[in-house]
XYZ file of C-alpha atoms in Angstrom:
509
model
C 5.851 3.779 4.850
C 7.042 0.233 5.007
C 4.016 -2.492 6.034
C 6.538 -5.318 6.724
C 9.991 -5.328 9.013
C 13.450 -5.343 7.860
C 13.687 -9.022 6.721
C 16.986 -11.206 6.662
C 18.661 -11.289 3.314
C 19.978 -15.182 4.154
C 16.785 -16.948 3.835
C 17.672 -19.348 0.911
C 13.993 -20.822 0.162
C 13.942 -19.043 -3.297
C 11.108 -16.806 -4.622
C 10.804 -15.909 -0.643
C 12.480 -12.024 -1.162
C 10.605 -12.036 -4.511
C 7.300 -12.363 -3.120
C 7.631 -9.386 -0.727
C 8.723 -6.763 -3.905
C 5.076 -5.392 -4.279
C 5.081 -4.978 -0.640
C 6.620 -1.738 -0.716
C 4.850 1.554 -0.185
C 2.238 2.016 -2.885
C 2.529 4.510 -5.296
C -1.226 4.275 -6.849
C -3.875 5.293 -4.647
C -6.099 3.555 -2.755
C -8.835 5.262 -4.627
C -8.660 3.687 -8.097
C -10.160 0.961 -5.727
C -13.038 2.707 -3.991
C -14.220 4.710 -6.825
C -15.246 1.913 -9.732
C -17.699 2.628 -11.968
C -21.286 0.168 -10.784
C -19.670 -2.509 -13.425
C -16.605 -2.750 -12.806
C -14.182 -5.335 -10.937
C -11.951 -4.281 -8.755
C -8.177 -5.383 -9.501
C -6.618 -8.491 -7.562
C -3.174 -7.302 -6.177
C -0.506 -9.651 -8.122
C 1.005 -12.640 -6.847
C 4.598 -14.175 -8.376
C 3.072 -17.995 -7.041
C 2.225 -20.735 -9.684
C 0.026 -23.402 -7.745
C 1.002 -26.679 -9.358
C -1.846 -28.471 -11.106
C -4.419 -30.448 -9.281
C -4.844 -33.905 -9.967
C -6.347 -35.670 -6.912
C -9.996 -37.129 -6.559
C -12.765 -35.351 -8.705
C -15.004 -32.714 -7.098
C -17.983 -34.872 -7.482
C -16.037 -37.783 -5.729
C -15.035 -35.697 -2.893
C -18.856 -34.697 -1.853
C -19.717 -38.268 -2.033
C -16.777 -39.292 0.140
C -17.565 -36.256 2.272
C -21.345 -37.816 2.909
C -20.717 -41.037 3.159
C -17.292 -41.159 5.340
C -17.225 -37.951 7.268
C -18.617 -36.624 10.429
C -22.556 -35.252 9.379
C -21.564 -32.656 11.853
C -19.140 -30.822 9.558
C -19.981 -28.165 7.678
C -18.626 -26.626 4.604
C -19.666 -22.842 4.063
C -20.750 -21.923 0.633
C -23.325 -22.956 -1.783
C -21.043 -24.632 -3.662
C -17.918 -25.454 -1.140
C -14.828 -24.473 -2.578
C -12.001 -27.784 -2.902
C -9.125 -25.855 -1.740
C -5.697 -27.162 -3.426
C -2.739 -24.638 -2.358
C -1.531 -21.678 -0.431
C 1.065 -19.085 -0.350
C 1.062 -16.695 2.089
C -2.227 -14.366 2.051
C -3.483 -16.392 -0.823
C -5.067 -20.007 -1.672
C -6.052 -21.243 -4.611
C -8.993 -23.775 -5.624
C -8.876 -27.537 -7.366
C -9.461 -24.910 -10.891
C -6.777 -22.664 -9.864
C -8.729 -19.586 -8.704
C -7.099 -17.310 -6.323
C -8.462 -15.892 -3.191
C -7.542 -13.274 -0.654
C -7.626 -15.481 2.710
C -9.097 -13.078 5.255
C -9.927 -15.533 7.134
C -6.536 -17.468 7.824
C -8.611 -20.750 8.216
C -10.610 -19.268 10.951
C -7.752 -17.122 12.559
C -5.379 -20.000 12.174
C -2.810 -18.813 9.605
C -0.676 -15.995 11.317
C 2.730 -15.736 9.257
C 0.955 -16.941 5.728
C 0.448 -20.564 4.167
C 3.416 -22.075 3.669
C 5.154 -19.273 4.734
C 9.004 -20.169 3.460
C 10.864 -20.332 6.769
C 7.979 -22.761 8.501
C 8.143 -25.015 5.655
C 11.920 -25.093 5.786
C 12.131 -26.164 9.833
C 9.313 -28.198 9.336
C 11.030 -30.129 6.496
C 14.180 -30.347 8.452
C 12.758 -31.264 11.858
C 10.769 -33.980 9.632
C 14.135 -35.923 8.220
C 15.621 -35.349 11.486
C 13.025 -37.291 14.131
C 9.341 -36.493 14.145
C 8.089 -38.017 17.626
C 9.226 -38.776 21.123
C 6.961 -38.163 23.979
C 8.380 -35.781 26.625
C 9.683 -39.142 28.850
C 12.546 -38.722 26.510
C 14.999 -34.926 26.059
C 14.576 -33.378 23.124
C 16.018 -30.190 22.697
C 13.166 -28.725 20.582
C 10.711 -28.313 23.219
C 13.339 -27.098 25.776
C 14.722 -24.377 23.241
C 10.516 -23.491 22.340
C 9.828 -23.068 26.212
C 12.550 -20.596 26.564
C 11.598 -18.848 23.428
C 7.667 -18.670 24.033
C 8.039 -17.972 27.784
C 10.227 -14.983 27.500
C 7.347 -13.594 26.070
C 5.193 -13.916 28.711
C 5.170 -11.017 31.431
C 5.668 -11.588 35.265
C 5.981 -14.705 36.321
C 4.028 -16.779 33.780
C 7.075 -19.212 33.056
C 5.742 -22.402 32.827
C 4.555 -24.225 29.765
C 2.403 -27.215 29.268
C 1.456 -28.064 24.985
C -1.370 -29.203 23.787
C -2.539 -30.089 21.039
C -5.440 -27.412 20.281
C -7.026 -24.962 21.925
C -9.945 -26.556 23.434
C -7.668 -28.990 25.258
C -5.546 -26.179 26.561
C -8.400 -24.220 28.006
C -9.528 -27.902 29.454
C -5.915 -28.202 30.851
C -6.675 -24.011 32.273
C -10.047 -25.236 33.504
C -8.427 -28.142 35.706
C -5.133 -26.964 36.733
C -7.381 -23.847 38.437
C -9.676 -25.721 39.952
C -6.725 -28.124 41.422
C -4.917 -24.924 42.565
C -7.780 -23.082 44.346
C -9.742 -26.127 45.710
C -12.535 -24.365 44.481
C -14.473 -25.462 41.074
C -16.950 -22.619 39.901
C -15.882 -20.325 36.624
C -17.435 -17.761 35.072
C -16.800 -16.975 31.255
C -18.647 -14.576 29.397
C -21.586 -14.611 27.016
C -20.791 -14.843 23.196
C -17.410 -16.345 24.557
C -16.191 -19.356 22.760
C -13.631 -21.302 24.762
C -13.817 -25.172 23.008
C -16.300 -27.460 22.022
C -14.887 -30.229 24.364
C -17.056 -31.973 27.390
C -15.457 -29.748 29.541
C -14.953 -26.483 27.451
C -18.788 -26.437 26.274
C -19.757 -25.313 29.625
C -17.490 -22.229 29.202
C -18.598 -21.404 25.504
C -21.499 -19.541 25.872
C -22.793 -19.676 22.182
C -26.167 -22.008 21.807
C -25.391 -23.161 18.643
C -22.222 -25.286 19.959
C -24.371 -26.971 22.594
C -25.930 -30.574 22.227
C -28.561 -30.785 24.587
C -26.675 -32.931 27.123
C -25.386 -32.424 30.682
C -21.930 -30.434 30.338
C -19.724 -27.484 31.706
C -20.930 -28.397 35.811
C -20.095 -25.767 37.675
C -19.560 -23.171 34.815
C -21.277 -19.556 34.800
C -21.933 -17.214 32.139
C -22.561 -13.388 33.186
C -23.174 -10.430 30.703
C -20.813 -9.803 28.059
C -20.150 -6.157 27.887
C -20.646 -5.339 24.270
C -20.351 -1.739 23.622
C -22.643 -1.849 20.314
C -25.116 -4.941 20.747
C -25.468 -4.458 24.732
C -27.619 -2.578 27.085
C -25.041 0.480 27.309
C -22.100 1.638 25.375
C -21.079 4.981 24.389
C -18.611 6.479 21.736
C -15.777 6.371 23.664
C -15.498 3.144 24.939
C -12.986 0.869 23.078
C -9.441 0.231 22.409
C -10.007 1.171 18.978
C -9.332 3.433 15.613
C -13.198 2.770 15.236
C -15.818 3.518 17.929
C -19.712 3.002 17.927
C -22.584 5.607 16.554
C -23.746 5.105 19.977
C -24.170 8.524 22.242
C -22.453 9.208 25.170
C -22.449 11.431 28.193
C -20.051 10.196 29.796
C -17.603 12.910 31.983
C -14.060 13.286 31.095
C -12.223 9.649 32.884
C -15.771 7.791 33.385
C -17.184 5.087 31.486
C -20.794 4.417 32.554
C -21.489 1.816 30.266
C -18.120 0.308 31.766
C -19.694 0.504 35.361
C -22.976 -0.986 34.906
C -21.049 -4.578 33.049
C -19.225 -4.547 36.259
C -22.163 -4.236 38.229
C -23.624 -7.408 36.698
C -20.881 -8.872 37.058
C -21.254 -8.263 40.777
C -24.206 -9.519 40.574
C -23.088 -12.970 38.827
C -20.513 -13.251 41.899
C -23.427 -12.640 44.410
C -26.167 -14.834 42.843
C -24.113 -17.679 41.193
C -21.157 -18.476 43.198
C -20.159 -19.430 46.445
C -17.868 -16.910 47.951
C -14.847 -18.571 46.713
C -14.532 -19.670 43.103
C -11.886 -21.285 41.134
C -11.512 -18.917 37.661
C -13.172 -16.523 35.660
C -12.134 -16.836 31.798
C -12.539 -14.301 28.801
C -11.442 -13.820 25.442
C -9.455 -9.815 25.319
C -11.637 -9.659 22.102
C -14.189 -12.253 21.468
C -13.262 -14.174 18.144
C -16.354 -16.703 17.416
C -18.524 -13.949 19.038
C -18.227 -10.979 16.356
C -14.726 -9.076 17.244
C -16.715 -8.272 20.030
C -14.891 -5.243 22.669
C -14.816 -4.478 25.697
C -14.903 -1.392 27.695
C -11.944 0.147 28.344
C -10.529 -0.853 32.307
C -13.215 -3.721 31.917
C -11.464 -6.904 32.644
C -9.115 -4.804 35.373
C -11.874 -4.588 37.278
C -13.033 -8.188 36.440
C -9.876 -9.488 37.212
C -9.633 -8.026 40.922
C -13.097 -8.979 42.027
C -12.422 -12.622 40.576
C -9.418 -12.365 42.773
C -10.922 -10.856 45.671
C -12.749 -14.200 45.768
C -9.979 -16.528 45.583
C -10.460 -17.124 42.060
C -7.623 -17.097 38.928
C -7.434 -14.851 35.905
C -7.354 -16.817 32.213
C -6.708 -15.358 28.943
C -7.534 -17.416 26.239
C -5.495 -15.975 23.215
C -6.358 -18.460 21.217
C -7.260 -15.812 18.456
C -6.136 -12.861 19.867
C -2.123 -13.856 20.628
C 1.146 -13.616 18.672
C 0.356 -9.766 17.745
C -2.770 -10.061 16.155
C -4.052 -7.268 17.890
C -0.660 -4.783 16.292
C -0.066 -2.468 19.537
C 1.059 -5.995 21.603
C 1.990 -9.245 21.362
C -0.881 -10.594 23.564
C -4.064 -9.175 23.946
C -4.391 -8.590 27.605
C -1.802 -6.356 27.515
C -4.290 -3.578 25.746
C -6.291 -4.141 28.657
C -3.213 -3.697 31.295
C -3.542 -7.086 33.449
C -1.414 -10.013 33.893
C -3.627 -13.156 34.021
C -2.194 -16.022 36.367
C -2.674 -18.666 33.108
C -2.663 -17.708 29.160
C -3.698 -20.144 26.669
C -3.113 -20.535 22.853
C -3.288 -22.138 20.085
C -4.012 -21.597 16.325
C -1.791 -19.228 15.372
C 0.908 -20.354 17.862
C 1.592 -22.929 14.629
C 0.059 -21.387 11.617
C -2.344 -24.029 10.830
C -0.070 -26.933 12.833
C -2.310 -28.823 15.041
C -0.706 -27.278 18.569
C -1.544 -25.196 21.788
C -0.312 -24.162 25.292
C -1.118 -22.912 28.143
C 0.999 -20.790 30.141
C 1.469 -20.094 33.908
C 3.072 -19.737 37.190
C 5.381 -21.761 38.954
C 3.433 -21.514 42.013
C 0.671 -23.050 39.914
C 1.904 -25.412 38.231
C 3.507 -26.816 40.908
C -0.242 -27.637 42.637
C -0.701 -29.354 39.483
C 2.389 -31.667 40.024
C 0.496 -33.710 42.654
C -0.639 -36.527 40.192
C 1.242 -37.734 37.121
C 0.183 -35.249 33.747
C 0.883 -36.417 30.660
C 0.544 -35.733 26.816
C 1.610 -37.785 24.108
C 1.329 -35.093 20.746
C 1.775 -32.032 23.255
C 5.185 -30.370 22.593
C 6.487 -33.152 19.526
C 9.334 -32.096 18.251
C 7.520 -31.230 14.780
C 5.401 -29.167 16.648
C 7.995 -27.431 18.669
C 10.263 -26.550 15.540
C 7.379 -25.265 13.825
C 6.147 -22.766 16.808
C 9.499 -21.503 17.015
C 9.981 -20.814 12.968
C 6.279 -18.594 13.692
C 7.844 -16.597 16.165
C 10.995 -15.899 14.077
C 9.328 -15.113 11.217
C 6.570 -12.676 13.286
C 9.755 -10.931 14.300
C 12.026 -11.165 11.370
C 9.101 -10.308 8.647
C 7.883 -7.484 10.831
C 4.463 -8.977 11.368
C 2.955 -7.341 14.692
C 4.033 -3.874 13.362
C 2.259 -5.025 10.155
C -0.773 -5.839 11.996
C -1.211 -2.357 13.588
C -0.321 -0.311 10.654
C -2.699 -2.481 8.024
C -5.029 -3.293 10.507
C -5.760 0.175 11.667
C -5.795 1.125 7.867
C -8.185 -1.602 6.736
C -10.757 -0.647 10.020
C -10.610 2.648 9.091
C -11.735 2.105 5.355
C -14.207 -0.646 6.616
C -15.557 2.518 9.062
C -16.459 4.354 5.827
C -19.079 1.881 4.512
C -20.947 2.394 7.735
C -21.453 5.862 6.255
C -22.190 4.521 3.720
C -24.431 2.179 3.957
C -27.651 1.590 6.411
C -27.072 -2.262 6.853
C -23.337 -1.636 8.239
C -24.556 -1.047 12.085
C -20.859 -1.093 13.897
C -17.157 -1.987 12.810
C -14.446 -2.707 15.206
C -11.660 -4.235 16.860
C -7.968 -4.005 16.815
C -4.914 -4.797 14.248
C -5.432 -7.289 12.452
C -8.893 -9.269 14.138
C -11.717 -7.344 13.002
C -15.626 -7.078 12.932
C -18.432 -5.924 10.342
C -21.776 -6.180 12.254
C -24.602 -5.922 9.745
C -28.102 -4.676 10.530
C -31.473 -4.285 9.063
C -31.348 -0.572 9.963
C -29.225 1.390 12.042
C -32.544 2.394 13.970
C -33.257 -0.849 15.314
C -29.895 -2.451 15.043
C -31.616 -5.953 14.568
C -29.233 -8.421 13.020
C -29.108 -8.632 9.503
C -31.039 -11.817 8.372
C -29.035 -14.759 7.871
C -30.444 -14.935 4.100
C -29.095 -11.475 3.418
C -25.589 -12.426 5.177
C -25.129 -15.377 3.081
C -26.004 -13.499 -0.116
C -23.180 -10.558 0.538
C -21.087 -13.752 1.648
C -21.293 -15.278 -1.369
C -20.280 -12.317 -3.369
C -17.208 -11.474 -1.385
C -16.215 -15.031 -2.475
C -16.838 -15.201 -5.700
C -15.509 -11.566 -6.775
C -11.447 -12.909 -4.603
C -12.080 -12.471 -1.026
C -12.669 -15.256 1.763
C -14.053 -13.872 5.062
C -15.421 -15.436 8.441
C -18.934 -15.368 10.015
C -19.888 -14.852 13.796
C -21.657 -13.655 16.603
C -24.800 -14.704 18.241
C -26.897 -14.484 15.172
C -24.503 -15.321 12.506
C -24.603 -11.112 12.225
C -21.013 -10.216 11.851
C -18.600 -10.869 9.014
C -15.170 -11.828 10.590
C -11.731 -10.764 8.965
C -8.705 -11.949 10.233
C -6.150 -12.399 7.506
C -2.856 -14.043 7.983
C -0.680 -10.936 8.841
C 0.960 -10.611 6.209
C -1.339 -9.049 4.023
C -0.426 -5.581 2.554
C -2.282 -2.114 2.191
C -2.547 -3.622 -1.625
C -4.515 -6.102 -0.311
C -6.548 -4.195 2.118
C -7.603 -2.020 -0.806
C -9.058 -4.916 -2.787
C -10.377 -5.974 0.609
C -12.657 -3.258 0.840
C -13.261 -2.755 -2.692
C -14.764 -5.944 -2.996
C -16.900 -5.425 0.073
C -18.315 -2.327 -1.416
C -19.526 -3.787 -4.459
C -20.729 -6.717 -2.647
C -22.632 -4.224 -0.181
C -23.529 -2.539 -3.229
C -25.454 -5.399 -5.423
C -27.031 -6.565 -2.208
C -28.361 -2.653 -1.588
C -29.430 -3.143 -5.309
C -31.233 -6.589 -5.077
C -33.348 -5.554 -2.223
C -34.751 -2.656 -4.153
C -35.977 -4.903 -6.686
C-alpha cells in the first residue's frame, strides 16, 4: 500500500524523487520496532539529506543575545534548547548536525515538509521576479491563489481576505461578524485557542495566554465538550479510529453525553447573551487544547442554535485545514456543516508568515462599507508560496497520506494505553493527534508537569520532537508535517515506548 500519491516525474529540483524511494510499502515489520530488548535504540528511518555545516554565532552567544535582545516572554522548550540549523521535509537537524523526526511541524505549521522542493522553487522564482506590491496595484498571484484556494471552499464561501497569521484572521472573523449582524457578543469554547491578539484573547479560553488586563469585551466561553476530560462521554462518541475507556449506555443513534454539551450550551445562550448575538467560534478539533474531540453531530447542533439567534458560524482551521485531518480537506466537513466564515493560517504556507479568512459574498459585502486594507496580506511571495502548498498536497498525495498514516500511527499510539497506566486517552484524526497522560487511569488527574517534561525530554533526545497542550500542560501533541511515512510512524512510537518505559522505571525507584 502506497502512503504518498502518484507524484509528477517533471519536478527538476534534484534529489526531490530520490528522497521519496524509502517511501514505498515496507517490507520489514513494524515489529522489529515495538519489540526491543529494555537497552536497545530503536532505528532512525534513513534520510538521503546532507545539512550543510553550521557556522553562524556560537551557542553560548545565541542565549546571551536571546536574554539580552529578545522578548522575556518567549520561551524555548527544553532544558537545554535545541539551535535548530536545517530542514528537509519530516526532518531538522541541530547547529551539531543531529537529526530529528519533526512531529511537531513547528507547532502544526509545516504541512508539505521543510523546504519541501516545489515551495522552495516558486518561492525562489516569485523572489527574482517582484516580492511586494500592496493589493492597490494587480498582481496576478493573488488573483490566480483566490481562485485556487476558493474552489476549495464549499457553498458559497468565495471570498478571500489574507492575512498575515492566524490571530489577525480570526480578528478580521471577529469584526467582519460583528459588522454584518449588528450584533457584538461571541461565544468560543473552553480550551479553545483562537490568537493571542487584544482582540483574539477574549476568544482563547486558555488562562495561561491571559495578562491580567481588560480584553475580549463581549466574548463568552461555554463548556467544551470533551469526551475524555469532561463531565460525560462515552465510547462511542468521536470521529475517530480511537475512542475513550469511558462506558457508555447510550441506545443505538443517541449520544447522551452529546445532549447534555448542548444543553449547556443552551444555557450559555440563555444566561450570557442577549437574544441576538454576532458569532459563535470553535476549533473542529482543538489544537493548543490537547487534540481535544467533539461529539459526534456536536457543532450541527451548535451551529443552528447560534443561527437561530442571528448569530454566524466560524471555523478556525488554523490547525485543522489543508487535510490534516486525512478523510477531508477541512475539518468541518467531518462534522457535516458549512460555516458562513473559515479562517487559516499556518499550514496554508508551510511555515510562511500568511493567513485568510474565507466567506460569503453577502458578507463581505457588509464589510465593504469602510475602506479595509492590508499591506503584507496576499504579497505576491506569499501568494506563490500558498499555491506551491496546495499543488504539492495534491500532487505528493498528502491528505490521503494523512488518513492512511495517521489512522496507523493512532492506532499504535492506542496500544500504549494498554499498556501503560499513565496513558489515560489517545485521539483525534489523520494526521493531528493527542496523548493525554494521567497519574492513573482511576482518577484521570493530569500527569504532573515534572513527569511530562521528563518523558518530553526523552522523546527528544532518543530523535523525536513532539508538542505539549491542554489545560494542564497534560497532553503530548503530534502533528508532523504530512509527509511522514509508516517508517517514520514506527520509530514514532518506538521511541515513545521506551520513553514511557524509563519514566515507568524511574518512578519505581
Amino acid at each position: 500500500m502506497r502512503v504518498v500519491g502518484t507524484m509528477r516525474r517533471s519536478l527538476t529540483r534534484a534529489g526531490y524523487c530520490d528522497l521519496f524511494k524509502w517511501r514505498q510499502p515496507l517490507h520489514l515489520s513494524g515489529a522489529s520496532f515495538r519489540h526491543l530488548s529494555k537497552d536497545e535504540q530503536p532505528q532512525m528511518p534513513p534520510c538521503d539529506f546532507e545539512p550543510q555545516n553550521y557556522e553562524s554565532l556560537p551557542y553560548e552567544r545565541i542565549l546571551e543575545i536571546r536574554k539580552q535582545n529578545l522578548s522575556p516572554a518567549l520561551v524555548t522548550i527544553f532544558k537545554k534548547p535545541i539551535l535548530l540549523h536545517q530542514g528537509y521535509m519530516q526532518w531538522v537537524f541541530d547547529s551539531e548536525g543531529r537529526r530529528y523526526l519533526d512531529l511537531f511541524g513547528g507547532i502544526v505549521t509545516i504541512s508539505v515538509g521543510h523546504c519541501h522542493p516545489k515551495v522552495t522553487e516558486a518561492a525562489q522564482k516569485q523572489l527574482g521576479r517582484i516580492w511586494h506590491t500592496t493589493n492597490i496595484f494587480l498582481h496576478s498571484t493573488i488573483h490566480e491563489y483566490a481562485e485556487k484556494l476558493t474552489s476549495l471552499l464549499p457553498g458559497k464561501l468565495k471570498v478571500l481576505y489574507m492575512t498575515n497569521s492566524g490571530s489577525e484572521a480570526n480578528d478580521l472573523a471577529m469584526f467582519m461578524a460583528r459588522l454584518y449582524t449588528g450584533h457584538f457578543d461571541i461565544i468560543s469554547l473552553r480550551g479553545g485557542y483562537h490568537g493571542s491578539s487584544p482582540y483574539t484573547l477574549g476568544l482563547t479560553a486558555l488562562g495561561f495566554y491571559k495578562h491580567g488586563v481588560a480584553n475580549g469585551f463581549g466574548c463568552h466561553t461555554t463548556m467544551c465538550p470533551d469526551v475524555f476530560r469532561g463531565i460525560w462521554g462515552g465510547s462511542h462518541c468521536r470521529d475517530s479510529p480511537v475512542q475513550t475507556i469511558r462506558a457508555c449506555n447510550c441506545s443505538p443513534g443517541c449520544c447522551e453525553a452529546n445532549d447534555k454539551y448542548i444543553d449547556q450550551l443552551k444555557e450559555t445562550l440563555n444566561t450570557c447573551v442577549p437574544k441576538k448575538m454576532a458569532a459563535f467560534i470553535a476549533e473542529p478539533i482543538q489544537g493548543v487544547g490537547g487534540a481535544v474531540q467533539y461529539p459526534k453531530g456536536y457543532l450541527k447542533e451548535a451551529y443552528q442554535l447560534i443561527r437561530e439567534r442571528g448569530g454566524l458560524c466560524i471555523a478556525d482551521e488554523v490547525q485543522t485545514g489543508f487535510g490534516r485531518t486525512g478523510s477531508h480537506f477541512w475539518g468541518f466537513q467531518t462534522h457535516d456543516v458549512i460555516p458562513d466564515i473559515v479562517t487559516m493560517a499556518k499550514g496554508i504556507g508551510n511555515g510562511f508568515p500568511m493567513g485568510a479568512v474565507i466567506t460569503t459574498q453577502e458578507i463581505a459585502n457588509s464589510f465593504a462599507r469602510a475602506q479595509h486594507f492590508n499591506t503584507f496580506g496576499g504579497n505576491p511571495m506569499a501568494c506563490a508560496v500558498g499555491s506551491a502548498v496546495l499543488d504539492a498536497i495534491e500532487e505528493d498525495g498528502l491528505q490521503n497520506n494523512s488518513q492512511l498514516v495517521g489512522t496507523y500511527l493512532l492506532l499504535e499510539f492506542a496500544k500504549l494505553r494498554d499498556d501503560f497506566e499513565i496513558v489515560g486517552d489517545v485521539r483525534g484524526k489523520g494526521l493531528m493527534i493527542g496523548i493525554e497522560m494521567v497519574k492513573d487511569k482511576t482518577t484521570c488527574q493530569p500527569l504532573p508537569v515534572e513527569d511530562m517534561s521528563l518523558i518530553w525530554e526523552d522523546c527528544k533526545d532518543m530523535g523525536i520532537l513532539i508538542g505539549k497542550g491542554g489545560l494542564y500542560g497534560q497532553t503530548f501533541r503530534v502533528k508532523p508535517p504530512m509527509c511522514i511515512t509508516r517508517e517514520d510512524a514506527d520509530f514514532a512510537v518506538a521511541i515513545f515506548r521506551a520513553a514511557l518505559t524509563r519514566h515507568v522505571e524511574r518512578s519505581a525507584r
